[in-house]
Short mmCIF file of N, CA, C and O in Angstrom, two decimals:
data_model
loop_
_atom_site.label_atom_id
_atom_site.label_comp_id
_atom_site.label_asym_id
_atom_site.label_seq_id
_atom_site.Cartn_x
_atom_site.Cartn_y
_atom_site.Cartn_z
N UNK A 1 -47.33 -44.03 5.60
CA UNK A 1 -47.54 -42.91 4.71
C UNK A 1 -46.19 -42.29 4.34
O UNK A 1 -45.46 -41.82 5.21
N UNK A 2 -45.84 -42.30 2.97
CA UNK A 2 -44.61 -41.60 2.41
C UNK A 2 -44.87 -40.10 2.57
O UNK A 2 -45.95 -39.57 2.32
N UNK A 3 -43.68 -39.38 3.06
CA UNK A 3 -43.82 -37.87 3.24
C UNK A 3 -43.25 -37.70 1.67
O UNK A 3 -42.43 -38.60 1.48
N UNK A 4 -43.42 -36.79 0.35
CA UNK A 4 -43.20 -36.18 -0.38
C UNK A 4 -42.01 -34.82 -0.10
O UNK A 4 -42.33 -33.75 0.42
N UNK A 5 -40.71 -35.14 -0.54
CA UNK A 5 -39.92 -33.68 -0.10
C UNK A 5 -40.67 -32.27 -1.37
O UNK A 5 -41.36 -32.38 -2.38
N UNK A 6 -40.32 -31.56 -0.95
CA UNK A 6 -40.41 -30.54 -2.13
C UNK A 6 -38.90 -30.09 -2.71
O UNK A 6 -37.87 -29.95 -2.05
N UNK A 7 -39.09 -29.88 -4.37
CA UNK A 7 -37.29 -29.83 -4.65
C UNK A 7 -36.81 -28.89 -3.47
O UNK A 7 -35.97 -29.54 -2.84
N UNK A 8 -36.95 -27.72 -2.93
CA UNK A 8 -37.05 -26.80 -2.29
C UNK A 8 -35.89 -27.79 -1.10
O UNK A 8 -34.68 -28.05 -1.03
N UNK A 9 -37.01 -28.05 -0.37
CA UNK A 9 -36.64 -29.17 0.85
C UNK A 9 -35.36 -30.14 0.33
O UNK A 9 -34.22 -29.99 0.75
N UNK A 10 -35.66 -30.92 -0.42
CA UNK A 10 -34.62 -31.72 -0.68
C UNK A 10 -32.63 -31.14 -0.95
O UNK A 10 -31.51 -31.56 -0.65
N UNK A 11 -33.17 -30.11 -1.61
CA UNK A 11 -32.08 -29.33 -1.83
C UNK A 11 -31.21 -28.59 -0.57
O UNK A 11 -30.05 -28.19 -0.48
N UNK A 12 -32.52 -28.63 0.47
CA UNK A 12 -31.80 -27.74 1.41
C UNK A 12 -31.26 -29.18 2.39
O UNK A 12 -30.37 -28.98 3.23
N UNK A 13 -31.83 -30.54 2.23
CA UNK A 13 -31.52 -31.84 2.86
C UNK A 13 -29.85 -32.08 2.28
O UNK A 13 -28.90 -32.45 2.97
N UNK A 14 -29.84 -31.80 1.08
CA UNK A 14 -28.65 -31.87 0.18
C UNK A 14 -27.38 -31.67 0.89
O UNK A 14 -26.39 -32.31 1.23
N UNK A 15 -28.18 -29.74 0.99
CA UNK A 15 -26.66 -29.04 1.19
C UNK A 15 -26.41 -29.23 2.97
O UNK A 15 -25.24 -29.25 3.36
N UNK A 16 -27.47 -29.35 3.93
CA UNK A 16 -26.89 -30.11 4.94
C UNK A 16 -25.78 -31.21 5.24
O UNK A 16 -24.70 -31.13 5.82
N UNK A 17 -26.49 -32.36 4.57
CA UNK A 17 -25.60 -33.20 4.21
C UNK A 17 -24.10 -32.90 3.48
O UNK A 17 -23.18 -33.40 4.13
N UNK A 18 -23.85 -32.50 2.80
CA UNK A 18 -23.12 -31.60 2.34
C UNK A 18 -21.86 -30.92 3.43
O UNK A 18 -20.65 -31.12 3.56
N UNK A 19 -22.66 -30.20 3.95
CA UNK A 19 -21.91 -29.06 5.42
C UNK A 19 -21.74 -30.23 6.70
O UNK A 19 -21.25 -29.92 7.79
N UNK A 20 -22.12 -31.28 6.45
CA UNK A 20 -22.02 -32.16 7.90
C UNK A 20 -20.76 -33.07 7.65
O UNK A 20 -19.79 -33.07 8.40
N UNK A 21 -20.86 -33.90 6.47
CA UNK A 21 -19.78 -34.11 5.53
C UNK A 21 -18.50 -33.49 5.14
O UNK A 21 -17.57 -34.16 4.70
N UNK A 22 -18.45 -32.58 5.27
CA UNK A 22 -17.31 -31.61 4.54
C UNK A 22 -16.75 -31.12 6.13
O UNK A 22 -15.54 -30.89 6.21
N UNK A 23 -17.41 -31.00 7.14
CA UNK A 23 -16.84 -30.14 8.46
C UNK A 23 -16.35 -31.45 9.15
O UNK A 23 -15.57 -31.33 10.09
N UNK A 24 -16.78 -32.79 8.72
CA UNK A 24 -16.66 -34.17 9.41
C UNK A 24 -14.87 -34.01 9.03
O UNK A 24 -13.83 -33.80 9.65
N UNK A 25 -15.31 -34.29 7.54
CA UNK A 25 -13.73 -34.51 6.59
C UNK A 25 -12.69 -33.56 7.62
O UNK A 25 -12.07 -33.91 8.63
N UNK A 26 -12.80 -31.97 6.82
CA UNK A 26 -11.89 -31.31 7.37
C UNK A 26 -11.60 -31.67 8.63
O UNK A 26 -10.40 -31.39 8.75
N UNK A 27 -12.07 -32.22 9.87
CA UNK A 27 -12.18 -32.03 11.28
C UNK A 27 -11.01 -33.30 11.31
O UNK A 27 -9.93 -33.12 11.87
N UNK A 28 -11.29 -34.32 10.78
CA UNK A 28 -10.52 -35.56 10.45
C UNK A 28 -9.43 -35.44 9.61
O UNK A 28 -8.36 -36.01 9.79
N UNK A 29 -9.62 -34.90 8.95
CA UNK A 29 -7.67 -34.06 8.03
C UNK A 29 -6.98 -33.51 8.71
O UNK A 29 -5.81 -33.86 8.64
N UNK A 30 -7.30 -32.50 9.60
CA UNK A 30 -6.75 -31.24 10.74
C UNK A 30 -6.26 -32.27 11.57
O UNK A 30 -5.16 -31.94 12.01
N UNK A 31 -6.82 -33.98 12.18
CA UNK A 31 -6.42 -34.22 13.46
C UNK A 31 -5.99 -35.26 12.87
O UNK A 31 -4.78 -35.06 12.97
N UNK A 32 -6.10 -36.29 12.29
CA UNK A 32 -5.61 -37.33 11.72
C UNK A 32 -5.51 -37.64 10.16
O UNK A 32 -6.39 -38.39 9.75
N UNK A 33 -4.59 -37.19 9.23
CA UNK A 33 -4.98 -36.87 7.72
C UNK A 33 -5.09 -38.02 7.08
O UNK A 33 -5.79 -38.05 6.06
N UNK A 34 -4.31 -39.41 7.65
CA UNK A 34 -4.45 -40.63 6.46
C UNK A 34 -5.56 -41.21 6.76
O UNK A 34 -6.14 -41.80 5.85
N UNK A 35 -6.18 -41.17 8.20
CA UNK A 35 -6.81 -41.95 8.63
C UNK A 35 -8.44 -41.33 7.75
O UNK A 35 -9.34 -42.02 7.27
N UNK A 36 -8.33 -39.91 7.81
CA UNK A 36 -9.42 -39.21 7.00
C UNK A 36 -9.38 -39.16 5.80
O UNK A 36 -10.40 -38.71 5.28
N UNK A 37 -8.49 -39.48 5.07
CA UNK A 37 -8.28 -39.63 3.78
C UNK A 37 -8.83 -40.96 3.62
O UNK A 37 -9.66 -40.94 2.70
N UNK A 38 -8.73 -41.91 4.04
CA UNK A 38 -8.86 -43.29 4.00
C UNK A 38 -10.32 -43.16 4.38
O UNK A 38 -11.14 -43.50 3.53
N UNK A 39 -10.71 -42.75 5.44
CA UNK A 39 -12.36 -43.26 5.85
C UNK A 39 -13.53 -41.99 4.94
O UNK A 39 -14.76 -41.97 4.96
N UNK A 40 -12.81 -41.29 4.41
CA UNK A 40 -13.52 -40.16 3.33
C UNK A 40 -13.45 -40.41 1.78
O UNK A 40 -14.20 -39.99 0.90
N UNK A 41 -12.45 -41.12 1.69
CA UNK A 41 -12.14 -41.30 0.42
C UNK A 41 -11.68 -40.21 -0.11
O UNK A 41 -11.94 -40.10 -1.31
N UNK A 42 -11.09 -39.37 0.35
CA UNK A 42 -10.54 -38.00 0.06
C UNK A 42 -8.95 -38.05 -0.70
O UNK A 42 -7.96 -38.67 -0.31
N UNK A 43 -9.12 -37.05 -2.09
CA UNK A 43 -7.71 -37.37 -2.74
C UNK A 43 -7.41 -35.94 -3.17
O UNK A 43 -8.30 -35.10 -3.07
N UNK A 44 -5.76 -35.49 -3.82
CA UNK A 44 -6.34 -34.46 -4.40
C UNK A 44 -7.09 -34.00 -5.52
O UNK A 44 -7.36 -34.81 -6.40
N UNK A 45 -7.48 -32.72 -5.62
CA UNK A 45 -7.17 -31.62 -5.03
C UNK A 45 -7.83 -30.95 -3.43
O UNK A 45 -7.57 -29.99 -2.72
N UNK A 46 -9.00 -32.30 -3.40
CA UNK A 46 -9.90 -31.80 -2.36
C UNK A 46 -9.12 -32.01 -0.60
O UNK A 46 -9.24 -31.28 0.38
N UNK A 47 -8.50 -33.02 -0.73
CA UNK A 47 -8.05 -32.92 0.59
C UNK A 47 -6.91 -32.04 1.19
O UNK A 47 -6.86 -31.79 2.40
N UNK A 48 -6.01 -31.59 0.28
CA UNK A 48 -5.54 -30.61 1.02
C UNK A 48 -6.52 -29.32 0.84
O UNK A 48 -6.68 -28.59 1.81
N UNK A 49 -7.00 -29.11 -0.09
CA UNK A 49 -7.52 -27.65 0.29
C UNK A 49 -8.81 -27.94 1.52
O UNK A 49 -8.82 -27.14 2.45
N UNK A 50 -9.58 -28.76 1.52
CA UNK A 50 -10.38 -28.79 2.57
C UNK A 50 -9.47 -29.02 4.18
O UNK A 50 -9.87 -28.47 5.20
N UNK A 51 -8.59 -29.64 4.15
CA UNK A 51 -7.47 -29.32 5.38
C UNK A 51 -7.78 -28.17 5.68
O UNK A 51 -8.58 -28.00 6.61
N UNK A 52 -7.24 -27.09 4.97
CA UNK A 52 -6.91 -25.69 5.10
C UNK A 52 -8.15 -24.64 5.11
O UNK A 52 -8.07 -23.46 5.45
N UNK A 53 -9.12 -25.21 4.74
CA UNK A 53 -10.54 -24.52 4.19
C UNK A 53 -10.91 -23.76 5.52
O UNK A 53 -10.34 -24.18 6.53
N UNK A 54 -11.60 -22.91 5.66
CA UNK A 54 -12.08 -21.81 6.56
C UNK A 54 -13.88 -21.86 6.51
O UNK A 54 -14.55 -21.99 5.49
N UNK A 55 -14.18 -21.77 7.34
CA UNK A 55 -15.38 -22.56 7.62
C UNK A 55 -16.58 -21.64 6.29
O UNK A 55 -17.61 -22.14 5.85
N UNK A 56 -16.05 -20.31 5.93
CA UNK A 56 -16.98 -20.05 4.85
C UNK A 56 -16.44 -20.59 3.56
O UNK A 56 -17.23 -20.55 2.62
N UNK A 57 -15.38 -21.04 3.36
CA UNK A 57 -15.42 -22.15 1.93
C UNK A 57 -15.92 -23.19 2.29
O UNK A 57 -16.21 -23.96 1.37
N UNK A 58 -16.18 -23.59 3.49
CA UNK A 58 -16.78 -25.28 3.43
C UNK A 58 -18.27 -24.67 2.87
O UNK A 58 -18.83 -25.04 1.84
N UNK A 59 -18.64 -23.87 3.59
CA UNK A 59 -20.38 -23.45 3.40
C UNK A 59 -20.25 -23.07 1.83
O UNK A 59 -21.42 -23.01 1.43
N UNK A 60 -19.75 -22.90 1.20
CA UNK A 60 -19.57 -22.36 -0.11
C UNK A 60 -19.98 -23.41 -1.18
O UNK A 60 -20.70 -23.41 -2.18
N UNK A 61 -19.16 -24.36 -0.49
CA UNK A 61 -18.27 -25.70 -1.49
C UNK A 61 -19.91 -26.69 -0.84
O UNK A 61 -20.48 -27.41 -1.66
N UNK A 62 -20.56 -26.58 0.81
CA UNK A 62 -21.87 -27.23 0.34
C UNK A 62 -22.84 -26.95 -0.24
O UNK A 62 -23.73 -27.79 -0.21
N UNK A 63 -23.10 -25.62 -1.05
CA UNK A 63 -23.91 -24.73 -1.16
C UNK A 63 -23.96 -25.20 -2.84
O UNK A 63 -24.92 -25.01 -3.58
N UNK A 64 -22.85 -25.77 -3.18
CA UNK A 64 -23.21 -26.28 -4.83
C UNK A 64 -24.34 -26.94 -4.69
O UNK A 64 -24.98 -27.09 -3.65
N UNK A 65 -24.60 -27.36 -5.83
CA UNK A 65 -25.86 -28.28 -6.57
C UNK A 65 -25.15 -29.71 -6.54
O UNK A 65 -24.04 -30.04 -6.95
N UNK A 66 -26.18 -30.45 -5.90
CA UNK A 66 -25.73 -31.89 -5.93
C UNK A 66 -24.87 -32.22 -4.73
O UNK A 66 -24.49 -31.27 -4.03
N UNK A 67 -24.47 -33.63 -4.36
CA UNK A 67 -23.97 -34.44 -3.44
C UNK A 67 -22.35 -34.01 -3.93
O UNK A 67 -21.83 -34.10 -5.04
N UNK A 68 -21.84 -33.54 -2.71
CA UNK A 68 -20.33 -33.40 -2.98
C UNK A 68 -19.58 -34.62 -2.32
O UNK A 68 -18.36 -34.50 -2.20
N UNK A 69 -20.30 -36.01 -1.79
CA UNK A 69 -19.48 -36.86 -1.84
C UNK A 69 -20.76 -38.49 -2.39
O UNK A 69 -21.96 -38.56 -2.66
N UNK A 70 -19.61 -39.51 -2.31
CA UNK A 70 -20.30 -40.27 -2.99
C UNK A 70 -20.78 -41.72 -2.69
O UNK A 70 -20.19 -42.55 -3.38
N UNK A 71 -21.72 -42.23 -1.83
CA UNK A 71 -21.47 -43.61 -1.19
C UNK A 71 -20.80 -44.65 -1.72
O UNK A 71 -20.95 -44.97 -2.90
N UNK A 72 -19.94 -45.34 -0.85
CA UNK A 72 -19.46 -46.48 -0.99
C UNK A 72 -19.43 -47.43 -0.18
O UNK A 72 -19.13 -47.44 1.02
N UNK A 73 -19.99 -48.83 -1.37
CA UNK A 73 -20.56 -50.18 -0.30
C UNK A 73 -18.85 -51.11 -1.12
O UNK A 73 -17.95 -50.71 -1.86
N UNK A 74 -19.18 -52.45 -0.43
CA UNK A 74 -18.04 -53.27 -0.86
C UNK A 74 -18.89 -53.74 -2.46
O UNK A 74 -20.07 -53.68 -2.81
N UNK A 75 -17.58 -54.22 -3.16
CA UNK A 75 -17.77 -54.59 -4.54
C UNK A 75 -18.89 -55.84 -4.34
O UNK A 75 -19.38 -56.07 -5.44
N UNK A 76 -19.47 -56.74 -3.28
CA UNK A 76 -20.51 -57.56 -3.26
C UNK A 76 -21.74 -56.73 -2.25
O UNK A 76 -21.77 -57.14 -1.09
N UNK A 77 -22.13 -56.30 -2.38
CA UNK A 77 -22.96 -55.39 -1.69
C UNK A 77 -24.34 -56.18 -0.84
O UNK A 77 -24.76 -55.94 0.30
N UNK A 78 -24.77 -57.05 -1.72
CA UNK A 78 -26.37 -57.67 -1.09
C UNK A 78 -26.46 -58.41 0.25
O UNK A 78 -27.54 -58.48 0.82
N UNK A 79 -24.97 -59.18 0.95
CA UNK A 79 -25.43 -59.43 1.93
C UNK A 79 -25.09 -58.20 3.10
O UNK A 79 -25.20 -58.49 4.29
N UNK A 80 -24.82 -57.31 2.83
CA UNK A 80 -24.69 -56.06 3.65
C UNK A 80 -26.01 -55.45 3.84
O UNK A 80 -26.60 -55.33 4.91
N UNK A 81 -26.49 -55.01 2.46
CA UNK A 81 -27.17 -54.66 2.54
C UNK A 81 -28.56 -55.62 3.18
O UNK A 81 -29.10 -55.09 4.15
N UNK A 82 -29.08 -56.77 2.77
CA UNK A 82 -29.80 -57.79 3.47
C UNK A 82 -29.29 -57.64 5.20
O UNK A 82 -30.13 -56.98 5.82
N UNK A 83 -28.55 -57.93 5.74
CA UNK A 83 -27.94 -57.62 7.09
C UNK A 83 -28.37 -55.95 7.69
O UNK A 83 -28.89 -55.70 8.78
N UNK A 84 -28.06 -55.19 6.85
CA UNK A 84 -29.00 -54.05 7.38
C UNK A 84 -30.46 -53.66 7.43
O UNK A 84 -30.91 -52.79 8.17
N UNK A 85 -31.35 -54.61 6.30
CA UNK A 85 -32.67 -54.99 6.24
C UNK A 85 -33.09 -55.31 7.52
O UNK A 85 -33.97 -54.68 8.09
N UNK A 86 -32.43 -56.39 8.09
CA UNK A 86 -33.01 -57.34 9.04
C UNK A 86 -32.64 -55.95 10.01
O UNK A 86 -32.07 -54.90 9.72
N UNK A 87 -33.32 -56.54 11.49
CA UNK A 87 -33.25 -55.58 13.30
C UNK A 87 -32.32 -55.88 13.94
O UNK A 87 -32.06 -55.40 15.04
N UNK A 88 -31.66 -56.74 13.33
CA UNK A 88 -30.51 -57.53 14.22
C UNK A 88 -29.40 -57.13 14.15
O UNK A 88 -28.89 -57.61 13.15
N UNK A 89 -28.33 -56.12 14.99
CA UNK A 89 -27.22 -55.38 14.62
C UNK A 89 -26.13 -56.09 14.82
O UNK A 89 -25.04 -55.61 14.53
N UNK A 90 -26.27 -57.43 15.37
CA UNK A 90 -25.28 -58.84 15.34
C UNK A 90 -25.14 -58.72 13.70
O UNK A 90 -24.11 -58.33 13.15
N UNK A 91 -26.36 -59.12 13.02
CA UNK A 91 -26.20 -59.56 11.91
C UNK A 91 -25.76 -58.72 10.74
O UNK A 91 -25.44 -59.18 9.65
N UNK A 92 -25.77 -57.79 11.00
CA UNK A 92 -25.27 -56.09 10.28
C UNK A 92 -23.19 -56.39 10.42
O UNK A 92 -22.25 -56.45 9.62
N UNK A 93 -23.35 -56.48 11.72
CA UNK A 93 -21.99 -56.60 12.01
C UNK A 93 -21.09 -57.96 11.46
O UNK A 93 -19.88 -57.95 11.21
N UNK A 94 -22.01 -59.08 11.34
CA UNK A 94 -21.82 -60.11 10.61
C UNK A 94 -20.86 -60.05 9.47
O UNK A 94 -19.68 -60.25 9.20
N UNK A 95 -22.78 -59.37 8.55
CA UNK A 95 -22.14 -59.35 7.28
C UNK A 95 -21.14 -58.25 6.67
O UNK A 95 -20.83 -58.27 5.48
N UNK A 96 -20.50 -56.99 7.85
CA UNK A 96 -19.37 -55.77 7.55
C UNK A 96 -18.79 -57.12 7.66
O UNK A 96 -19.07 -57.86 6.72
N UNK A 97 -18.04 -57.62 8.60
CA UNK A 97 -16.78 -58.64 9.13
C UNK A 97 -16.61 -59.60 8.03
O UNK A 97 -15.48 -60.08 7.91
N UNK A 98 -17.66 -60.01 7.07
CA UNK A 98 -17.27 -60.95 6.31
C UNK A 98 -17.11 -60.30 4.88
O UNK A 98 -16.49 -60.95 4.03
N UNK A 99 -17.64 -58.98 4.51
CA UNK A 99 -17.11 -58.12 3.45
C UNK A 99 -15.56 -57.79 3.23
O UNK A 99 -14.98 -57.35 2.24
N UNK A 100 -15.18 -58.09 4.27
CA UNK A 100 -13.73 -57.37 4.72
C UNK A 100 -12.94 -58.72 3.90
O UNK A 100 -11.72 -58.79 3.86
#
């Protein structure tokens, strides 16, 4: 049985995501900046000011409308994604190692 969000709900799923994301980043800029730049995809203007951000601009900056970041798979995507289909976390790990 599919649960139905309400916009309501979804929005507030959003801006979680959002605040979990953004406190991840900053937390990873503050202690290691290339390495968080690199695994965030973070450029400017956002990464230095989120460096520096104070925990009520992060809540601010998740509180917009919409996804403030943006997934990224490798430029061949289907056997990753097929590899995460399957139960098998060998085979997940497989197909990251051969994306690379």
């Amino acid at each position: 049985m599919t649960t139905l969000l309400s916009p309501e709900a979804l929005v507030e799923s959003i801006q979680r995501l959002n605040r979990a994301y953004l406190q991840t980043a900053r937390d990873g800029l503050r202690a290691q900046p290339a390495l968080a730049r690199s695994l965030f995809g973070l450029e400017a203007p956002l990464a230095p000011w989120l460096a520096t951000a104070d925990t009520e601009a992060v809540e601010r900056l998740a509180r917009l409308p919409g996804t403030v970041f943006q997934p990224r798979l490798p430029a061949e995507p289907q056997r990753l994604l097929a590899a995460c289909a399957r139960s098998s976390v060998d085979a997940a790990a497989s197909a990251v190692a051969s994306a690379r």
